[in-house]
Structure formats: structure tokens, C-alpha cells
Amino acid sequence: MGVKLMGVRTIAAGTAAVLLLMTGAGAAGAASPSPSAGTGGSGPAEAGTSFRTAGEIEAAGRGSADASTGDYLYWSFAADAGQQPTVRATVRVPETAAGRSSSAWQLDVYDGLRRRQACRYGVTTRAATAGEREVELVCALRTVRAWTEPWAVDPLPGTYYVRLTAVGLAKADQGLPVHAEVAVAAEDVGGAAAVDGSLAEPLVPGIAAAKSGDEADSKAGRTVAKLFSGEPEDGWSSGWWTDRWLWTAAGGLLAALAGVWGYRLTRGTGRPSHLPPGT
Amino acid sequence: MITKIRPAAWLWVLLAALTMGLQPGPALAGEPGGDAAPKVELVLDVSGSMRARDIDGGSRMAAAKQAFNEVLDATPEEVELGIRTLGAQYRGNDRQEGCKDTQQLYPVGPLDRTEAKTAVATLAPTGWTPIGPALLKAADDLQGGEGSRRIVLISDGEDTCAPLDPCVVAREIAAKDIHITIDTLGLVPDAKTQAQLSCIASATGGTYTAVRHKKDLSRRVNQLVDRAAEPEVTPVAVEGAAECAKAPELASGLYTDREEAGTHRWYRVALKPGQELRASVSVAADRAVARDYGVLLRATTLYGREIVRGQEAGDGRTDVISTGLRYPRPEAGSDDEADNAAETVCLRVSNSFAPAPGVKTAPGFPVELTVDVVDGPDEASDVAAFGLGRGWWLLAVLVLAGFLGGLLWGWISRWRVTVWRTN
């Protein structure tokens, strides 16, 4: 029995060691040590006016705009596999000569291929009701998956664009100074959303041209404008680490223990007492 | 970000240089300095109505002058700034003469702040409001170079030089020169001025601002000049064909084209096995359009079979309608040359914008096309990552299976011992 117990212990210790090794390697694999790029400076990202000029919001960062009603305000941010990004926009309603503006504001989110993304919940179009100073808009995106079939519009790791604008703008409301803020938060879903397959490159616009240009430019010491240069906080995930490894390994371990227990049940509890020693 | 180039990287540089020599190069420009310096021209209305004293108690002209002084102080070094006036010279009543009255006050080029300020100080509100001709001249002033170009129009009144509609002029400028954006600012605008200025702005993807206070004016102009200074990727003009066979072949990059309502534009992309094509398209509504609209991007084979499509529809106020698609081509099954040859993928862009009644259809709607050819993705062989499991059900099943396996093993070995003993 002592030998048996020893065996169980060794298995348990061995599995634990393997698990530890895997988690360690996984963390190292998931977090490449590149600092997040983005706008570089601190403070909220200034809005752009088109997909091309969108202001880059850093990971879990903020964007702001001092603009005119009627402007189309664009920001971009990076979202990685397994995240559920939520975009919140606050618009300080401008004052018109005839009181507060009654225009409705709209928040749209597009992916790196400029495909409009659905929101799971959140009000994306709203006008300020009487007495309200601010309009708040929310879009909670679907979970970003590492891979989908090419015919699907599911969110993929890469760039996301936020567009904020006034819709149904009354003529008298046009061109008024307005202040807007955007915040992006991403919740990690974890292994539940870990799908098989992965993209070779994140869905970042202009990534092919930027890559082929990069080597030549770093040699010449030039900086070339990019459509998007942001990255998630820990860099793009390599795609192979998921907590499913832990679950599956723990399952295997428990199965082994259960097997040993089952085996022992059939053997009774130790040596039968009526047998003389040495038989 | 400056990275040290390792010896291996030199090989890549060489390789990249070689491949770039063979293929049409990546269509990205926009490095600052040299040809790519951003250019801005401020176009100021100096018509008689600028005398009105209704901006924070001062005259509109005084507000504009003060704003200009502040902007000239804050202009970033790399920006080449010019100033053009309209209605500054001719005092008479002859419309023909009045409508030619636009002159360059300070040429577009490296900025001498003192000189520019002195020039601005001499201005006095005088004549007509020839916005259309002034915009045309301003576009000429900005000719040349690869950088972004911006016209900032500051006006307090409607164009007085019909039939030349400044809105149509703006659209033509944008169609002729792909990099120009016109931003407009209206000083205490009435409804008609407002409509006209916002029409000019939306025709070129610019912005419109109504100014009622002095500080708003300088802040906004400053912001626009700063925006011009920010490096941006400038698209390459391309002309799509009416059928795939004659379509231009595109490499990875950013392109721009024009598409009239009801027409199709075709482009071609060569795709090797194991590569993925990513294409997205934005069609801009640069004029008044009917309420509902849509866009369709199709990827087909040379023989017309549809591979994948991206589509989007919308309604209401918008600047662009966009969609995209991706098409990963599977790895070749063999080393055959025929299997590994590049496939021609035809991209077709169509839109269902309908210009509002009375709005010209030419030039077509601006189309922005992004093409990226990257390595193909790893195909999924299972729903879950690597086919691994997760959750309490998995654990329960494994534990149960392990337990049953242990029991079975125990019984078998007991039975074997019994059999051995009896023998």
C-alpha cells in the first residue's frame, strides 16, 4: 500500500510540475514584451474625421474630441481574441440659440475590414431628452474569436473603428461646438471563447504594405504613416495558450486518481486478516 | 521606433527590395519632409459684410485677424501655409469684375510669421463673395507634392457669383485632386450660408463649423492646421474597369477611385495558394442622396463564380458606407506548378446611392479601397482550441471514465489471480 501511495504521489507531483511548466510557458508565449504603440503621448486620443485618420485609442484608454456637430468622429482601437470590448461615448449636448440641440447621436463600431459590427446590448442611437446635458451611448461588442470562416462577419482580432456622429441633424444645429468622449474597456472571456485556428496576421488595415515597407524604412530612418499602429496591451496573442489546457490536464489527473480509487475498491482494504503471513 | 537591423534582416531588406522591384510597389506614401510636406491654404472672405460688428462686440474682420495671428503663431514647422483672400480688392458694382476678385495674400511655402502677419494686418473688408473662383485658385496654389492638402475657407456669406455653384466646384476639385480636403467656417451664418458651406465641406470629406465667438474661430482653425500636420496615409488613384478582364491589378495598399451611381467597378488581385486577400471598400456620400443606400463588394473568380461577398446597407445621414471581405486561399495540394500559380481574384464594387433629384451624378462617388494580401490563417480542425475540453462536465466525464476503468482493471486482475491460483 505504501508503494501504491508513493505512486499516486509521484503522479500528482509530476502532473503538477507539467501544469506549472505549461502555465509558465503559456504566460511567456501570450505576453510578448513589445510596448503598446498608439498615439505615444498620454491623455485621450484626439478624434479623426475618417477611417484613414482615426485617432488611435490605447488599450483600455480614452478618446476625446472638440468638434462641430455634424462632424464624423473616428477613433480606432485594438482588440484581441477572447476579449469582449465595450465602447462608451458621452456627448455634451451643444446649446443652440433656441435652447439645447435635439439631434440624435449615433455610435457605430466597425472592424478592421470596415464591416459594421453588431452590439450585444447598449443604446447606440439616442437624443438628449429635455433637461439632459449629456447623451451617453454604449455598444457592447460580441466576443472576439481567434478564427472564423471567411464568410462570417464575427469579430476577429485586429483593429476596430468607432464612429460617432449626429444623425437627423436639424439645420440650425449644424456646426455648433461640441465635446465628446469615448472610452473603450475590454473584458477577458478566457478559455470559454478559445476556438481552434488562428489568423496569420491580425485584421489590421494596411498590415501587408506596412510590413513590406518596414525593413526598407527602418534602414533609411524614415517613419511612414500607417493606417493603424496600435496593439493590445500585451501584444497580439500567439493563439496557442488557453486555460483549456489546464482543464483538460486536470481532468486527466482526476481521471487517473479515480482510476486508482476504482482499482483499490476491487482489492478490498489491504491484506485479509485471516491469512497467515507469508502465503 | 528605431530598431537595430540584424544581419538576417539585411537579407530581408534585399528580398523586399527585389520583390518590390518586380511587383507594383506598396501604395503607401506620406513620409513627412521633402515632397510630402503638408500644405494648408487659409481662404478668407474679405467681402463688405465682414464689417458687421457681431462677434463678441467686435467686427467679424477683427475676429478673423486676431484668429489668424494666433494661428500663425501656433502653426507647426513642417506645415507649408498660404493665405488667399476673396473680395479684397474690387469696390465697384460690376458683378463680372467682382467675381474675379481673389488674390494670393501669402504664397504657400515655408512660413515667415512676421511677413504673413503684416500681410494680414493690411486687409480691409471690401467687395463681393466669389467663393467658387477662390476655391479653384486655392486648389491651384496647393498643386504639387505628395503630402496632405487642406483648404480652410472662412466666410460670412453666401457666394454671390452664381451660376458657378461653389459646392459643385468643391466636388470637382476633390475629383481632380485626391488629396484635397476643404474645411469651412461660417461667421455668424444665416441658414443659406450654412447650407452652402456645409455642402462644400461634405463634398470633400471636410468639416463645417459655425462660429459665434472669437475664441471658437482661432481654436478651430488651429485644430485644422494641426490636423493637416499629422502624417496620414495618402491613397493612390486607380481607375477600375467595367469588367474584370480589363481591370487594373492591385497590390497591397490603399487606393481611391470614383464610381457613379448605378455603375460597377472591377479590380483584380493575384493571390497565391496559402495567402489571404483582405479587401475593404468605403463609398462616400459627397452630395445629397436618397435616404436609403447600400454597398456590395464581391470577390469572384475569372469565370464569374462568386467566392465571397461583403455587403452593407444603411439609411439616414452618413459620410461613407463601408464593407469588406476576406478570402483565404487554401494551401496547394502538390508541388505542381499549376497548383501553385497565383489565382486572379476579381473584386467588384457596386453601390446603391441615389443622388437626390437635381444633384449632378458626375463626378462619381469617391471610393476608397484597401487591399491587403497576407499569409493565410491556420484552418480550424475543431470548434475548440486544439480540440481541448473545458468545464465541470468534462471533469465529471473523465472522473467517471477513470473510475470505471479502474474498477474494470481491478476485477480483471482479480479474476486472473483467481484463475492462476486454481490452476
XYZ file of C-alpha atoms in Angstrom:
702
model
C 0.000 0.000 0.000
C 2.883 2.275 0.804
C 4.266 1.700 -2.640
C 0.889 2.417 -4.158
C 0.503 5.685 -2.277
C 4.012 6.686 -3.319
C 2.995 6.024 -6.918
C -0.046 8.264 -6.643
C 2.039 10.977 -5.066
C 4.609 10.830 -7.844
C 1.911 11.055 -10.486
C 0.310 14.010 -8.738
C 3.631 15.813 -8.316
C 4.584 15.080 -11.887
C 1.311 16.399 -13.264
C 1.530 19.493 -11.132
C 5.026 20.104 -12.442
C 3.849 19.702 -16.011
C 0.938 22.059 -15.370
C 3.241 24.646 -13.831
C 5.555 24.363 -16.784
C 2.677 24.858 -19.171
C 1.261 27.880 -17.418
C 4.683 29.460 -17.239
C 5.375 28.867 -20.898
C 1.864 29.998 -21.753
C 2.211 33.295 -19.983
C 5.531 33.850 -21.721
C 4.006 32.973 -25.070
C 0.963 35.201 -24.634
C 2.823 38.246 -23.450
C 5.415 39.367 -25.932
C 7.455 42.193 -24.453
C 6.593 44.843 -27.016
C 5.276 48.071 -25.547
C 1.933 49.160 -26.897
C 2.288 51.746 -29.629
C -0.640 54.041 -30.295
C -0.529 57.779 -30.014
C 2.514 57.632 -27.781
C 1.661 60.612 -25.617
C -0.525 60.402 -22.569
C -4.037 61.755 -22.473
C -7.043 60.878 -24.568
C -6.672 60.268 -28.290
C -7.903 63.114 -30.468
C -10.595 62.046 -32.915
C -10.008 61.860 -36.640
C -12.552 62.546 -39.328
C -12.314 59.412 -41.456
C -11.278 55.757 -41.283
C -7.898 56.839 -42.604
C -7.275 59.467 -39.957
C -8.982 57.806 -36.977
C -7.415 58.668 -33.615
C -5.808 55.639 -32.006
C -7.062 54.799 -28.536
C -4.560 52.858 -26.477
C -5.537 49.660 -24.703
C -8.329 50.403 -22.212
C -7.835 54.072 -22.962
C -9.917 57.099 -23.765
C -10.507 59.321 -26.735
C -11.890 62.811 -26.888
C -12.978 65.337 -29.467
C -13.637 69.031 -29.570
C -15.537 69.194 -32.788
C -18.544 70.641 -34.525
C -21.930 68.979 -34.623
C -22.163 67.279 -37.982
C -18.559 66.099 -37.923
C -17.987 62.399 -38.262
C -15.634 61.471 -35.442
C -13.461 58.380 -35.784
C -11.323 56.529 -33.284
C -9.641 53.159 -33.580
C -8.536 50.614 -31.003
C -7.086 47.114 -30.949
C -8.981 44.102 -29.628
C -7.532 40.635 -29.226
C -9.001 37.147 -29.248
C -11.036 36.256 -26.167
C -11.974 39.855 -25.367
C -15.373 41.455 -25.187
C -14.804 45.151 -25.878
C -17.337 47.702 -24.729
C -17.352 51.190 -26.205
C -18.914 54.054 -24.283
C -19.386 57.511 -25.723
C -20.510 60.641 -23.951
C -21.578 63.700 -25.890
C -22.032 67.041 -24.179
C -25.107 68.374 -25.911
C -24.413 71.754 -27.540
C -26.508 74.806 -26.833
C -28.305 76.337 -29.782
C -29.856 79.776 -29.940
C -33.197 78.103 -29.264
C -32.067 76.001 -26.308
C -30.404 72.601 -26.307
C -29.854 70.726 -29.525
C -32.372 67.956 -30.118
C -30.311 65.943 -32.581
C -29.865 62.244 -32.069
C -26.340 60.904 -31.747
C -25.170 57.583 -33.054
C -22.304 55.263 -32.213
C -21.168 52.716 -34.801
C -18.388 50.189 -34.446
C -16.613 48.707 -37.449
C -13.956 46.003 -37.606
C -10.605 46.148 -39.402
C -12.309 45.353 -42.693
C -14.708 48.251 -42.131
C -17.582 45.834 -41.628
C -20.174 47.142 -39.234
C -20.223 45.155 -36.008
C -23.353 44.309 -34.094
C -23.723 45.285 -30.440
C -24.906 42.685 -27.933
C -26.578 45.380 -25.936
C -26.382 49.101 -25.349
C -28.159 52.092 -26.823
C -26.330 53.219 -29.939
C -28.700 55.941 -31.162
C -30.222 58.450 -28.807
C -31.212 62.075 -28.485
C -30.971 64.047 -25.279
C -34.275 64.258 -23.503
C -35.402 67.548 -22.009
C -33.135 68.681 -19.213
C -30.326 66.289 -20.060
C -26.879 67.799 -20.527
C -25.206 64.692 -21.872
C -26.045 61.835 -24.151
C -24.499 58.510 -23.271
C -24.162 55.783 -25.865
C -22.930 52.240 -25.317
C -22.027 49.386 -27.600
C -21.011 46.035 -26.109
C -19.396 44.032 -28.864
C -19.537 40.288 -29.328
C -16.631 38.130 -28.177
C -13.594 38.428 -30.421
C -12.703 34.969 -31.742
C -9.304 33.858 -32.950
C -10.707 32.419 -36.157
C -13.924 32.299 -38.132
C -14.892 31.093 -41.537
C -14.250 33.723 -44.200
C -17.963 34.090 -44.876
C -18.748 35.064 -41.287
C -18.825 38.643 -40.011
C -17.832 37.599 -36.470
C -15.337 39.859 -34.699
C -11.706 38.877 -35.237
C -8.535 40.101 -33.523
C -7.429 43.370 -35.046
C -8.401 46.987 -35.420
C -11.818 48.286 -34.501
C -13.188 51.642 -35.561
C -15.595 53.768 -33.574
C -17.659 56.326 -35.422
C -19.615 58.926 -33.501
C -21.864 61.369 -35.281
C -25.111 63.272 -35.125
C -27.891 61.751 -37.176
C -31.077 63.538 -38.071
C -29.307 66.843 -37.570
C -31.597 69.860 -37.518
C -30.415 72.635 -39.855
C -29.979 75.142 -37.045
C -27.845 72.672 -35.084
C -25.133 72.366 -37.688
C -21.576 73.375 -36.940
C -22.014 74.031 -33.203
C -19.048 73.332 -30.953
C -19.454 70.016 -29.205
C -17.330 67.951 -26.870
C -17.382 64.176 -26.934
C -15.523 61.459 -25.095
C -15.086 57.807 -25.838
C -13.850 55.068 -23.541
C -13.005 51.516 -24.516
C -12.955 48.723 -21.966
C -12.252 45.098 -22.748
C -13.339 42.184 -20.614
C -11.418 38.935 -20.932
C -13.693 35.982 -21.507
C -10.960 33.388 -21.093
C -10.899 29.850 -22.372
C -14.653 29.617 -22.887
C -14.164 31.573 -26.088
C -10.995 29.802 -27.225
C -11.669 28.465 -30.676
C -9.364 26.476 -32.874
C -7.446 28.045 -35.748
C -5.887 31.488 -35.894
C -5.174 34.293 -38.310
C -1.611 34.628 -39.568
C -1.885 38.400 -39.106
C -4.410 40.369 -37.056
C -7.119 42.132 -39.025
C -5.225 45.412 -39.188
C -5.717 47.503 -42.334
C -2.581 48.132 -44.353
C -0.610 45.479 -42.481
C 0.758 43.893 -45.652
C 2.003 47.160 -47.116
C 3.336 48.291 -43.736
C 5.316 45.064 -43.298
C 6.961 45.150 -46.703
C 7.783 48.803 -46.213
C 9.089 48.460 -42.641
C 12.502 46.926 -43.349
C 13.419 49.429 -46.012
C 12.240 52.337 -43.874
C 13.993 51.363 -40.673
C 17.146 51.269 -42.775
C 16.535 54.718 -44.198
C 15.485 56.058 -40.787
C 12.134 57.217 -42.049
C 8.831 56.889 -40.326
C 5.943 56.045 -42.573
C 2.374 56.868 -41.766
C 0.356 53.763 -41.055
C -3.349 53.214 -41.141
C -3.103 51.654 -37.697
C -0.099 51.053 -35.468
C -1.758 50.157 -32.170
C -1.525 46.853 -30.345
C -3.301 45.245 -27.400
C -1.693 45.800 -24.013
C 0.385 42.603 -24.107
C 0.831 42.456 -27.852
C -1.156 40.204 -30.126
C -1.658 36.804 -28.520
C 0.160 33.908 -30.128
C -3.069 31.965 -30.061
C -1.895 28.716 -28.559
C -2.399 29.440 -24.871
C -5.847 28.844 -23.421
C -6.999 27.678 -19.988
C -8.456 24.646 -21.756
C -5.003 23.078 -21.342
C -5.424 23.316 -17.558
C -8.955 21.936 -17.578
C -8.028 19.040 -19.799
C -4.869 18.230 -17.830
C -6.709 18.489 -14.526
C -9.389 16.219 -15.955
C -6.746 13.673 -16.906
C -5.238 13.843 -13.446
C -8.581 13.377 -11.724
C -9.395 10.510 -14.059
C -6.124 8.841 -13.083
C -6.910 9.293 -9.371
C -10.429 7.975 -9.872
C -8.950 5.025 -11.718
C -6.657 4.230 -8.807
C -9.573 4.534 -6.412
C -11.726 2.240 -8.522
C -8.920 -0.282 -8.721
C -8.435 -0.215 -4.978
C -12.118 -0.817 -4.341
C -11.869 -4.171 -6.091
C -8.894 -5.167 -3.943
C -10.558 -4.634 -0.561
C -8.844 -2.724 2.233
C -5.375 -4.140 2.438
C -4.388 -7.727 3.240
C -7.147 -10.093 4.513
C -6.532 -10.640 8.285
C -7.265 -14.374 8.361
C -4.340 -15.156 6.079
C -1.144 -16.099 7.839
C 1.865 -14.088 6.834
C 3.997 -15.417 4.007
C 1.282 -17.071 1.931
C 10.631 53.278 -33.091
C 14.199 52.637 -34.259
C 15.257 49.049 -34.374
C 18.753 47.755 -34.928
C 18.957 45.720 -38.062
C 20.468 42.288 -37.520
C 22.463 40.627 -40.321
C 19.499 38.392 -41.128
C 17.384 41.452 -41.545
C 19.635 42.652 -44.344
C 18.611 39.597 -46.300
C 15.013 40.601 -45.815
C 15.752 44.123 -46.939
C 17.368 42.729 -50.079
C 14.460 40.379 -50.631
C 11.953 43.143 -50.095
C 13.819 45.392 -52.498
C 13.867 42.633 -55.098
C 10.196 41.814 -54.768
C 9.237 45.447 -54.738
C 11.141 45.878 -57.973
C 9.122 43.117 -59.575
C 5.690 43.955 -58.261
C 3.841 47.213 -58.259
C 5.139 48.709 -55.018
C 3.046 49.069 -51.902
C 0.783 52.020 -52.383
C 1.581 53.905 -49.249
C 3.091 57.348 -49.146
C 3.058 60.082 -46.584
C 6.501 60.412 -45.081
C 6.995 63.930 -43.778
C 9.576 66.251 -45.232
C 10.523 66.925 -48.824
C 7.708 66.398 -51.271
C 5.403 65.173 -48.569
C 5.143 68.413 -46.580
C 1.517 69.040 -45.648
C 0.104 72.175 -47.279
C -2.662 74.359 -45.948
C -4.244 77.385 -47.540
C -6.438 79.652 -45.483
C -9.041 81.308 -47.691
C -10.512 84.387 -46.043
C -13.626 86.204 -47.115
C -12.914 89.956 -47.080
C -16.263 90.989 -48.531
C -18.070 94.093 -47.343
C -20.267 92.163 -44.944
C -17.236 91.377 -42.793
C -17.615 94.873 -41.358
C -20.621 93.768 -39.300
C -19.836 94.077 -35.605
C -21.467 90.988 -34.168
C -18.710 88.726 -32.863
C -18.145 89.352 -29.164
C -18.787 93.059 -29.780
C -16.061 93.399 -32.425
C -16.262 93.250 -36.197
C -16.048 89.939 -37.995
C -12.897 91.152 -39.720
C -11.220 91.956 -36.399
C -12.090 88.500 -35.099
C -10.666 86.890 -38.222
C -7.472 88.946 -37.990
C -6.944 88.056 -34.377
C -7.571 84.392 -35.099
C -5.106 84.489 -37.981
C -2.426 85.995 -35.772
C -2.914 83.242 -33.207
C -2.914 80.547 -35.865
C 0.244 81.910 -37.493
C 1.982 81.764 -34.113
C 0.963 78.168 -33.500
C 1.481 76.694 -36.960
C 3.761 73.638 -36.773
C 7.140 73.982 -38.531
C 6.541 71.305 -41.127
C 3.324 72.827 -42.460
C 3.520 74.986 -45.566
C 0.906 77.655 -45.079
C -0.578 80.105 -47.562
C -3.277 82.744 -47.355
C -5.738 83.707 -50.082
C -8.394 86.370 -49.910
C -11.623 86.814 -51.757
C -13.391 90.103 -52.296
C -10.479 92.189 -51.002
C -9.833 94.468 -53.979
C -12.758 95.393 -56.159
C -15.128 98.016 -54.746
C -17.354 98.520 -57.811
C -20.744 97.164 -58.671
C -19.811 95.160 -61.755
C -20.548 91.560 -60.915
C -18.214 90.186 -63.579
C -15.286 92.097 -62.143
C -16.283 91.413 -58.548
C -16.415 87.708 -59.167
C -12.803 87.597 -60.341
C -11.636 89.284 -57.165
C -9.442 86.773 -55.430
C -5.748 87.094 -54.771
C -2.982 85.257 -53.018
C -2.002 87.262 -49.959
C 0.785 84.981 -48.842
C 2.136 82.171 -51.051
C 2.052 78.552 -49.908
C 5.506 77.699 -48.605
C 7.693 77.709 -45.518
C 6.124 80.223 -43.161
C 7.634 83.598 -42.299
C 5.408 84.533 -39.394
C 6.152 88.280 -39.329
C 5.656 88.705 -43.039
C 2.415 86.776 -43.016
C 1.084 88.779 -40.082
C 1.941 92.085 -41.764
C 0.065 90.954 -44.857
C -3.000 90.032 -42.811
C -2.950 93.382 -40.987
C -3.441 95.316 -44.244
C -6.767 93.680 -45.017
C -9.960 95.735 -45.019
C -13.473 94.488 -45.810
C -14.312 95.494 -49.360
C -16.150 93.643 -52.107
C -18.020 90.621 -53.373
C -18.002 86.987 -52.236
C -16.607 84.865 -55.088
C -16.233 81.575 -53.180
C -16.203 79.282 -56.224
C -13.386 81.054 -58.106
C -11.386 81.440 -54.902
C -11.586 77.686 -54.225
C -10.434 76.899 -57.753
C -7.451 79.221 -57.384
C -6.664 77.851 -53.931
C -6.596 74.324 -55.346
C -4.092 75.545 -57.950
C -1.969 77.151 -55.220
C -1.684 73.787 -53.488
C -0.606 71.860 -56.584
C 2.354 69.520 -56.368
C 3.833 67.444 -53.581
C 2.688 64.214 -52.031
C 1.537 65.409 -48.614
C -1.971 66.078 -47.444
C -3.544 69.310 -48.638
C -6.199 71.284 -46.909
C -8.167 74.408 -47.743
C -9.700 76.235 -44.807
C -12.437 78.559 -46.004
C -13.635 81.274 -43.660
C -16.674 83.124 -44.905
C -19.652 85.052 -43.597
C -21.928 84.966 -46.560
C -23.322 83.124 -49.485
C -21.480 83.013 -52.776
C -22.585 85.997 -54.885
C -21.261 84.637 -58.144
C -23.941 82.238 -59.428
C -24.279 80.234 -61.660
C -20.905 78.791 -60.587
C -22.077 76.719 -57.595
C -19.177 76.518 -55.103
C -20.490 73.175 -53.923
C -20.120 71.704 -57.409
C -16.717 73.385 -57.688
C -15.616 71.708 -54.459
C -16.736 68.312 -55.701
C -14.812 68.816 -58.941
C -11.687 69.869 -57.045
C -11.910 66.730 -54.928
C -12.420 64.574 -58.010
C -9.448 66.120 -59.809
C -7.067 66.132 -56.870
C -7.439 63.237 -54.493
C -5.616 64.707 -51.530
C -7.536 67.938 -51.050
C -9.935 68.443 -48.175
C -11.931 71.644 -47.748
C -12.976 72.672 -44.246
C -15.388 75.567 -43.926
C -16.098 78.015 -41.135
C -19.145 80.259 -41.202
C -19.024 83.528 -39.265
C -22.448 84.152 -37.729
C -24.015 82.293 -40.641
C -27.601 82.528 -41.843
C -29.430 79.401 -42.981
C -28.449 79.764 -46.640
C -24.761 80.332 -45.941
C -24.835 77.417 -43.577
C -26.317 75.111 -46.202
C -23.783 76.196 -48.781
C -20.728 75.924 -46.535
C -21.711 72.538 -45.153
C -22.323 71.336 -48.703
C -18.801 72.418 -49.688
C -17.354 70.636 -46.668
C -19.180 67.354 -47.192
C -18.277 67.332 -50.900
C -14.610 66.882 -49.978
C -14.873 64.973 -46.711
C -14.167 68.136 -44.725
C -15.911 69.662 -41.755
C -18.193 72.644 -41.256
C -18.194 74.865 -38.186
C -20.454 77.740 -37.291
C -18.512 80.440 -35.443
C -20.185 82.784 -32.987
C -17.276 83.628 -30.716
C -13.726 84.807 -31.317
C -12.093 82.015 -29.346
C -14.014 79.360 -31.287
C -12.560 80.681 -34.527
C -8.895 80.559 -33.575
C -9.263 77.250 -31.770
C -10.936 75.597 -34.725
C -8.509 76.935 -37.362
C -5.616 75.861 -35.160
C -7.089 72.413 -34.849
C -7.497 72.112 -38.609
C -3.911 73.214 -39.279
C -2.663 70.710 -36.691
C -4.724 68.005 -38.323
C -3.019 68.719 -41.629
C 0.362 68.346 -39.932
C -0.404 64.838 -38.726
C 1.134 62.258 -41.029
C -1.531 60.344 -42.836
C -1.585 57.633 -45.416
C -2.445 59.069 -48.781
C -4.282 56.781 -51.175
C -3.184 56.086 -54.730
C -5.551 56.929 -57.565
C -6.663 53.972 -59.632
C -9.326 53.558 -62.264
C -11.405 50.410 -62.075
C -12.761 48.887 -65.261
C -16.293 47.951 -66.260
C -15.329 44.266 -66.493
C -12.806 42.026 -64.793
C -10.860 41.180 -67.940
C -9.791 44.806 -68.337
C -9.467 45.596 -64.641
C -6.246 47.004 -63.168
C -4.226 44.637 -60.989
C -3.766 45.859 -57.424
C -1.039 45.035 -54.908
C -1.435 45.602 -51.152
C -2.197 49.250 -50.476
C -4.746 51.998 -50.235
C -6.497 53.153 -53.384
C -9.082 55.675 -54.405
C -11.430 55.780 -57.332
C -14.732 57.318 -58.414
C -17.903 55.403 -59.095
C -21.093 56.853 -60.498
C -24.389 55.641 -59.138
C -25.550 52.506 -60.903
C -22.178 51.531 -62.331
C -19.781 48.756 -61.362
C -16.040 48.945 -60.836
C -13.777 45.909 -61.245
C -10.270 45.357 -59.897
C -8.003 42.336 -59.916
C -5.758 40.867 -57.253
C -3.289 37.998 -57.754
C -3.461 35.512 -54.899
C -1.067 32.581 -54.377
C -2.115 29.424 -52.527
C -1.777 29.858 -48.777
C -2.339 33.613 -48.946
C -5.292 35.580 -47.705
C -6.895 38.502 -49.512
C -8.416 41.224 -47.369
C -10.294 43.970 -49.109
C -12.474 46.698 -47.754
C -14.276 49.462 -49.549
C -15.865 52.728 -48.478
C -18.115 54.681 -50.787
C -18.562 58.284 -49.649
C -21.792 60.232 -49.955
C -20.291 63.526 -51.070
C -23.630 65.055 -52.110
C -27.281 64.907 -51.193
C -28.524 61.346 -51.644
C -31.762 59.454 -51.163
C -32.427 58.200 -47.654
C -31.610 54.512 -48.137
C -28.381 53.242 -49.628
C -26.026 50.302 -49.710
C -22.741 48.912 -50.936
C -21.707 45.492 -52.229
C -18.190 44.133 -52.624
C -17.925 40.798 -54.432
C -14.902 38.601 -54.942
C -15.318 36.312 -57.934
C -13.143 34.050 -59.997
C -12.218 34.989 -63.567
C -15.130 32.844 -64.687
C -17.646 34.706 -62.608
C -18.130 32.274 -59.726
C -18.687 34.186 -56.517
C -16.192 33.327 -53.789
C -17.283 35.646 -51.011
C -19.069 38.959 -50.668
C -19.298 41.826 -48.241
C -22.416 43.923 -48.083
C -23.859 46.711 -46.023
C -26.958 48.807 -46.146
C -27.934 51.871 -44.202
C -30.177 54.867 -44.015
C -30.066 58.422 -42.820
C -27.194 60.834 -42.543
C -23.785 59.352 -43.323
C -20.339 60.183 -44.664
C -19.457 56.751 -46.018
C -20.894 53.287 -46.310
C -18.301 50.548 -45.979
C -17.932 46.837 -46.173
C -15.142 44.317 -46.525
C -14.308 40.713 -47.174
C -11.524 38.220 -46.709
C -10.666 35.231 -48.817
C -8.000 32.796 -47.608
C -6.846 30.576 -50.464
C -6.066 27.022 -49.268
C -2.517 25.658 -49.499
C -1.687 23.899 -52.735
C -2.123 20.143 -52.561
C 1.010 19.345 -54.539
C 4.232 20.922 -55.763
C 2.752 21.191 -59.244
C 3.443 24.478 -60.910
C -0.170 24.737 -61.996
C -1.386 24.240 -58.413
C 0.979 26.859 -57.036
C 0.254 29.542 -59.619
C -1.350 32.778 -58.500
C -5.096 32.920 -58.953
C -6.730 36.073 -60.243
C -9.445 37.235 -57.907
C -11.853 39.781 -59.368
C -13.202 42.405 -56.992
C -16.387 44.198 -57.914
C -17.584 47.331 -56.162
C -21.151 48.473 -56.587
C -23.249 50.931 -54.618
C -26.883 51.823 -54.412
C -26.580 55.501 -53.580
C -29.201 57.517 -55.432
C -28.346 61.204 -55.887
C -31.189 63.417 -54.729
C -33.276 65.000 -57.512
C -31.420 67.801 -59.263
C -27.988 66.758 -57.976
C -25.351 66.059 -60.612
C -24.214 62.437 -60.947
C -20.744 63.262 -62.318
C -18.100 63.030 -60.979
C -18.937 59.720 -59.324
C -18.944 58.980 -55.616
C -15.472 58.722 -54.066
C -14.451 55.115 -53.461
C -11.699 54.155 -51.046
C -10.333 50.645 -51.412
C -7.913 48.878 -49.070
C -6.223 45.726 -50.323
C -4.044 43.529 -48.120
C -2.522 40.247 -49.201
C -1.172 38.421 -46.147
C -0.294 34.855 -45.172
C -3.238 32.549 -44.860
C -4.733 31.616 -41.493
C -4.422 28.294 -39.703
C -7.594 26.473 -40.518
C -9.618 25.197 -37.603
C -9.926 21.428 -37.296
C -12.224 21.588 -34.297
C -14.567 24.042 -32.661
C -12.416 24.336 -29.533
C -8.754 25.291 -29.442
C -6.701 22.165 -30.294
C -9.790 20.102 -29.528
C -9.214 20.600 -25.812
C -12.055 20.420 -23.330
C -13.215 22.678 -20.556
C -15.763 22.774 -17.740
C -17.235 20.641 -14.965
C -18.996 18.282 -17.331
C -15.647 17.402 -18.856
C -14.174 16.717 -15.414
C -17.176 14.605 -14.388
C -16.991 12.518 -17.533
C -13.247 11.994 -17.178
C -13.521 11.087 -13.483
C -16.331 8.653 -14.199
C -14.447 7.083 -17.090
C -11.292 6.817 -14.959
C -13.200 5.278 -12.077
C -14.920 2.722 -14.284
C -11.619 1.949 -15.947
C -10.000 1.392 -12.543
C -12.831 -0.889 -11.414
C -12.659 -2.902 -14.605
C -8.903 -3.240 -14.342
C -9.199 -4.361 -10.726
C -11.802 -7.008 -11.499
C -9.884 -8.334 -14.453
C -6.708 -8.668 -12.430
C -8.587 -10.325 -9.548
C -10.170 -12.747 -11.942
C -6.782 -13.507 -13.436
C -5.267 -14.132 -9.995
C -8.139 -16.475 -9.125
C -7.705 -18.364 -12.378
C -3.944 -18.626 -11.726
C -4.496 -19.821 -8.138
C -6.970 -22.519 -9.078
C -4.574 -23.775 -11.692
